XYZ file of C-alpha atoms in Angstrom:
407
model
C 5.094 58.609 15.422
C 8.401 58.422 13.617
C 8.841 55.358 11.530
C 11.843 55.801 9.669
C 14.026 54.459 12.119
C 17.795 53.369 11.901
C 18.971 50.155 13.621
C 22.554 49.159 14.104
C 23.509 45.625 12.655
C 26.980 44.094 13.493
C 27.308 43.317 9.857
C 26.616 46.389 8.015
C 26.343 49.087 10.204
C 23.248 51.201 10.747
C 20.320 49.926 8.522
C 17.702 52.369 7.843
C 13.975 51.083 7.946
C 12.773 52.530 3.987
C 9.041 53.217 4.645
C 6.219 52.981 7.297
C 4.450 49.475 5.557
C 8.058 47.924 6.470
C 8.216 49.562 9.859
C 4.487 48.279 10.374
C 5.186 44.772 9.325
C 8.263 44.533 11.490
C 6.442 45.763 14.587
C 3.372 43.209 13.723
C 3.670 40.155 16.066
C 3.898 37.623 13.339
C 7.280 39.320 12.715
C 8.270 39.654 16.136
C 8.309 36.146 16.644
C 11.254 35.785 14.461
C 13.374 37.108 17.154
C 12.702 33.514 18.704
C 13.458 31.774 15.917
C 17.177 30.865 15.905
C 18.776 31.105 12.142
C 20.782 28.386 12.403
C 18.847 25.368 14.042
C 21.035 23.468 16.126
C 24.165 24.679 14.811
C 25.173 26.581 17.933
C 25.868 23.004 19.247
C 28.898 23.187 17.038
C 29.381 27.080 16.733
C 28.698 28.678 19.859
C 28.266 31.977 18.451
C 25.384 30.869 16.220
C 22.649 32.413 18.120
C 21.394 34.920 15.987
C 18.036 34.861 14.754
C 15.782 34.914 11.693
C 14.676 38.432 12.752
C 18.382 39.611 11.906
C 18.511 38.081 9.011
C 15.253 39.278 7.608
C 16.268 42.834 8.228
C 19.798 42.481 6.872
C 17.934 40.903 3.654
C 16.157 44.290 3.427
C 19.134 46.630 3.946
C 20.788 44.504 0.764
C 17.397 44.959 -1.189
C 17.681 48.754 -0.681
C 21.258 48.677 -1.996
C 20.009 46.422 -5.145
C 17.310 48.776 -5.947
C 19.755 51.964 -5.965
C 22.436 50.114 -7.875
C 19.843 49.047 -10.656
C 18.366 52.212 -10.902
C 21.721 53.998 -11.260
C 22.300 51.852 -14.123
C 19.158 52.942 -15.785
C 16.942 50.007 -14.841
C 13.275 51.547 -14.040
C 11.919 50.180 -10.932
C 8.827 51.964 -9.832
C 7.670 52.743 -6.071
C 5.145 50.051 -6.004
C 7.567 47.397 -7.466
C 10.141 48.839 -4.880
C 7.963 48.826 -1.632
C 6.829 45.201 -2.935
C 10.595 43.687 -3.080
C 11.224 45.176 0.686
C 8.066 43.486 1.854
C 8.640 40.177 -0.306
C 12.137 39.787 0.936
C 11.363 41.220 4.660
C 8.503 38.394 5.007
C 10.333 35.490 2.783
C 11.339 33.385 5.771
C 8.173 34.203 8.161
C 7.164 31.007 8.107
C 9.995 29.241 9.422
C 9.094 26.908 12.789
C 11.123 26.520 15.626
C 14.441 25.413 14.891
C 14.054 26.094 11.328
C 13.786 23.082 9.446
C 13.042 20.753 12.052
C 9.317 21.417 12.332
C 8.987 20.536 8.502
C 9.737 16.800 9.197
C 8.105 16.199 12.365
C 5.084 17.972 13.998
C 3.562 19.065 10.257
C 3.395 16.715 7.365
C 5.306 17.974 4.483
C 4.743 21.546 4.959
C 7.324 24.215 3.958
C 8.424 27.062 5.380
C 7.654 28.659 2.282
C 3.965 27.596 1.953
C 3.781 28.678 5.524
C 5.096 31.891 4.476
C 2.897 32.602 2.019
C -0.130 31.974 4.397
C 1.333 34.297 6.849
C 1.546 36.945 3.713
C -1.854 36.359 2.696
C -3.253 36.505 6.009
C -1.056 40.181 6.370
C -2.295 41.473 3.220
C -5.801 41.314 4.709
C -4.690 43.015 7.563
C -2.903 45.628 5.405
C -5.732 46.419 2.975
C -4.189 44.573 -0.153
C -0.768 46.530 0.444
C 1.164 43.165 -0.272
C -0.392 42.091 -3.114
C 2.471 42.789 -5.543
C 5.063 41.362 -3.068
C 2.898 38.130 -2.836
C 3.217 38.132 -7.002
C 6.735 38.437 -6.932
C 7.094 36.210 -3.936
C 5.378 33.444 -6.059
C 7.746 34.070 -9.126
C 4.640 35.124 -10.929
C 5.540 38.699 -11.758
C 6.454 39.352 -15.550
C 9.489 41.426 -14.356
C 11.703 38.391 -13.730
C 14.581 39.850 -12.217
C 12.512 41.203 -9.453
C 11.622 37.625 -8.483
C 15.308 36.533 -8.868
C 16.153 39.277 -6.295
C 14.050 37.499 -3.701
C 14.669 34.078 -4.901
C 17.625 33.091 -7.467
C 21.076 32.191 -7.657
C 22.431 35.658 -6.391
C 19.027 36.807 -4.302
C 19.527 39.191 -1.298
C 18.465 35.918 1.374
C 21.676 34.217 0.007
C 24.068 37.201 0.248
C 22.824 37.916 3.541
C 22.798 34.480 5.315
C 26.508 33.603 3.764
C 28.320 36.748 5.414
C 25.925 36.758 8.551
C 26.422 32.916 9.177
C 30.031 33.476 8.669
C 30.321 36.313 11.023
C 28.113 34.253 14.071
C 30.022 30.591 13.431
C 33.507 32.410 12.935
C 34.009 30.249 9.648
C 36.074 32.875 7.562
C 35.644 31.176 4.560
C 31.772 31.870 3.811
C 32.491 35.843 4.493
C 31.478 36.853 0.753
C 31.503 40.523 -0.581
C 27.795 40.802 -0.599
C 28.379 44.985 -1.583
C 30.511 44.095 -4.556
C 28.296 41.367 -5.731
C 25.330 43.969 -5.687
C 27.207 46.809 -7.253
C 28.071 44.284 -10.250
C 24.474 43.536 -10.697
C 22.557 44.495 -13.884
C 19.619 43.698 -15.765
C 18.834 42.470 -19.593
C 15.370 41.495 -21.058
C 14.266 41.652 -17.210
C 16.881 38.950 -16.460
C 19.444 39.252 -13.436
C 22.828 39.525 -14.937
C 26.574 40.053 -13.222
C 28.665 42.144 -15.158
C 31.786 40.955 -16.499
C 34.162 42.564 -13.699
C 32.010 40.610 -11.039
C 33.027 37.158 -12.456
C 35.823 36.935 -9.506
C 33.264 37.615 -6.895
C 30.483 35.207 -8.103
C 33.409 32.709 -8.006
C 34.222 33.578 -4.492
C 30.496 33.342 -3.810
C 30.234 30.075 -5.178
C 32.890 28.424 -3.625
C 31.841 30.151 -0.276
C 28.361 28.601 -0.552
C 29.901 25.251 -0.840
C 32.274 25.779 2.225
C 29.739 26.821 4.415
C 27.636 23.891 3.339
C 30.234 21.511 4.479
C 31.587 23.024 7.238
C 28.358 24.478 8.852
C 25.129 23.887 7.731
C 25.780 19.996 6.807
C 28.696 19.852 9.453
C 28.238 16.167 10.961
C 27.567 17.238 14.589
C 24.936 19.560 13.789
C 23.345 16.971 11.343
C 23.264 14.675 14.523
C 21.455 17.183 16.455
C 18.926 18.306 14.129
C 17.971 14.569 13.397
C 17.532 13.989 17.381
C 15.396 16.994 17.703
C 13.072 15.344 14.555
C 12.923 12.317 16.653
C 12.033 13.920 19.621
C 9.475 15.738 18.139
C 8.221 12.507 16.493
C 7.992 10.440 19.457
C 6.359 12.713 21.504
C 3.706 13.262 18.605
C 3.546 9.414 18.839
C 3.068 9.092 22.479
C 0.566 11.874 22.609
C -1.673 10.521 19.996
C -1.771 6.924 22.121
C -3.192 8.858 24.658
C 0.041 9.920 26.891
C -0.678 13.446 28.328
C 2.833 15.523 27.853
C 3.489 18.551 29.571
C 4.305 21.525 27.035
C 3.028 24.907 25.840
C -0.636 25.141 24.268
C 0.782 25.871 20.895
C 3.089 22.757 20.721
C 0.366 20.299 22.241
C -2.376 21.462 19.244
C 0.569 20.284 16.754
C 1.086 17.108 18.809
C -2.633 16.312 18.978
C -3.155 17.119 15.461
C -2.411 15.972 12.120
C -1.389 19.086 10.348
C -1.218 19.017 6.427
C -1.262 21.834 3.909
C -5.098 21.081 3.091
C -6.345 21.810 6.905
C -3.823 24.639 7.759
C -6.510 27.278 8.015
C -6.782 30.808 9.790
C -6.957 29.228 13.242
C -3.831 26.743 12.681
C -1.927 29.929 11.096
C -2.492 31.567 14.440
C -1.591 29.021 16.705
C 1.513 28.172 14.368
C 2.312 32.143 15.296
C 2.478 31.152 18.915
C 5.328 28.523 18.468
C 8.846 29.409 18.632
C 12.524 27.672 19.875
C 11.389 28.247 23.431
C 8.587 26.098 23.313
C 10.529 23.136 22.334
C 13.164 23.733 24.652
C 11.004 24.043 27.437
C 9.079 20.807 26.407
C 12.608 18.778 26.266
C 13.457 20.090 29.866
C 10.539 18.575 30.931
C 10.548 15.524 28.805
C 14.290 14.648 29.843
C 12.521 13.368 32.712
C 9.504 11.296 31.350
C 9.010 7.657 32.064
C 9.306 6.730 28.446
C 12.572 5.667 28.000
C 12.825 6.946 24.039
C 11.822 10.100 24.756
C 13.740 10.737 27.685
C 16.934 9.850 26.554
C 16.770 11.457 22.862
C 16.054 14.812 25.042
C 18.812 14.185 27.392
C 21.267 13.849 24.726
C 20.241 17.395 23.466
C 19.858 19.203 26.492
C 23.427 17.991 27.706
C 24.839 17.712 24.359
C 25.775 14.079 24.455
C 24.849 13.879 21.024
C 24.880 10.446 18.524
C 27.899 9.339 17.094
C 28.130 10.176 13.270
C 29.950 8.644 10.544
C 30.017 10.128 7.218
C 31.051 8.180 4.248
C 31.143 8.898 0.128
C 29.526 5.684 -0.334
C 26.134 3.969 0.928
C 26.618 2.518 4.209
C 26.394 -1.197 4.073
C 23.220 -3.097 5.560
C 25.289 -5.332 7.891
C 26.958 -2.168 9.955
C 23.443 -0.775 10.209
C 22.322 -4.271 11.360
C 25.310 -4.658 14.037
C 24.681 -1.408 15.855
C 20.710 -1.985 16.054
C 21.276 -5.464 17.432
C 24.066 -4.233 19.871
C 21.488 -1.480 21.110
C 18.497 -3.911 21.476
C 20.459 -6.185 23.521
C 21.881 -3.279 25.486
C 18.938 -2.020 26.214
C 16.151 -4.439 25.896
C 14.128 -2.277 23.567
C 12.276 -3.607 20.289
C 13.955 -3.011 16.719
C 11.440 -0.031 16.217
C 12.394 1.653 19.424
C 15.867 1.057 18.411
C 15.719 2.940 15.040
C 15.378 5.876 17.119
C 18.746 5.811 17.949
C 20.636 4.030 15.198
C 19.902 4.879 11.612
C 21.259 6.140 8.192
C 20.808 8.766 5.650
C 22.209 11.025 3.127
C 23.267 14.721 2.620
C 23.466 16.217 -0.327
C 25.349 19.579 -1.428
C 25.354 21.499 -4.546
C 26.956 24.933 -4.555
C 25.414 26.000 -8.124
C 22.589 24.895 -9.641
C 23.042 25.827 -13.435
C 19.651 23.846 -14.248
C 17.173 26.592 -12.939
C 17.731 30.155 -12.416
C 21.579 30.386 -13.947
C 24.106 32.964 -13.041
C 24.537 34.921 -16.307
C 27.608 37.093 -16.862
C 27.301 39.979 -18.959
C 30.412 41.078 -21.322
C 31.107 44.334 -22.417
C 30.473 43.231 -26.009
C 26.738 42.585 -24.887
C 27.116 38.702 -25.099
C 25.772 36.663 -22.109
C 26.898 33.471 -20.712
C 26.535 31.110 -18.147
C 29.277 31.471 -15.371
C 30.233 27.683 -15.546
C 31.431 28.855 -19.207
C 32.350 32.249 -18.468
C 35.002 31.361 -15.499
C 38.276 30.509 -15.750
C 37.990 28.853 -12.374
C 38.181 25.117 -12.899
C 36.186 24.320 -9.866
C 33.163 26.019 -11.000
C 31.901 23.265 -13.272
C 32.583 20.617 -10.536
C 30.736 22.796 -8.157
C 27.587 22.715 -10.078
C 27.394 18.956 -9.842
C 25.485 17.559 -6.733
C 27.974 15.916 -4.219
C 26.130 13.302 -1.786
C 27.479 11.499 1.014
C 26.045 8.886 3.679
C 25.757 8.810 7.272
C 25.813 6.393 10.046
C 24.195 7.299 13.766
C 24.594 5.469 16.764
C 24.987 6.354 20.168
C 28.254 6.797 21.528
C 28.170 4.132 24.317
C 27.900 1.753 21.234
C 31.299 2.467 20.055
C 33.174 -0.655 18.703
């Protein structure tokens, strides 16, 4: 069977699958599941085109990694064929642990188990199936490999993950501000003392990349309507789990029922749990919500209707913390309007915060290599006034409440 296939991608054009190991990993049911996991969670409720999947993104990352390997080898950086294959496998599988609607799962039906931890469990399981061929990929993925630039290509300030998702998400949402020149960025990469650097003439591309990242976070990933939708989904799953553990039998897929029935943490995330998790995707959640919108429980039913019919909560975003009296007013109004308890009202009226830091200079800095051989952090190397500012976190605060309580 010919395993050197060519795929047609709307962003990069034709993408080649580099070897039979990557082909077999793509064909594996664990990876095929990513076709059913949306890349951007609930963002399609804001940007109707944002229906692309984690599958698209992972394939795109492999393509960019092939470009990076070619560029670095052209510049005299030694990368063995084992290291090359490990890079492709690691970047292909970096998101394999994402649950339905991406980040919503981590805060609801599993107890603080991150998608990175689940990705690692999947990779270790696949490594058993593939006779240890993923051992080096796992070492690089963990950041434990002695050649640090390989780890930085997987997870760093200028990794292939970011290089793909900014460009891809910009394309599918239509938000042009995120459209970075990933090809030029990769072409400007180099390695000094096993650390990734960007050549001096790539400074402006890096500046554009950092600014694009900031704009994409405020306009897309932290768009207030998308945030409100994800917070509703988290509450849907939390309420369903609460009811189920009190003995209420809800209609849902076997995989979803398992996670509603059990308290799953990283300690008890065993092989059996992983197998069940591998059957869970966006369709389980959508299908369940379509049933639950007719449930007799007022909270579960109302939350599901809000998402299914896109009648979302009103969300106000402020630069300062929300005053307690504003929260209290809305909670009391909701309690009086619907005759529910304070605990029940808290599902619909709540506050929180969102934070955006375009460039984290403390860990994995973007270092610029000058022609003189001098290496400098992009913050100092750039004459762009905003770059220093963009390396500081910005936090905003929100208040959510139902639209029918508008005052």
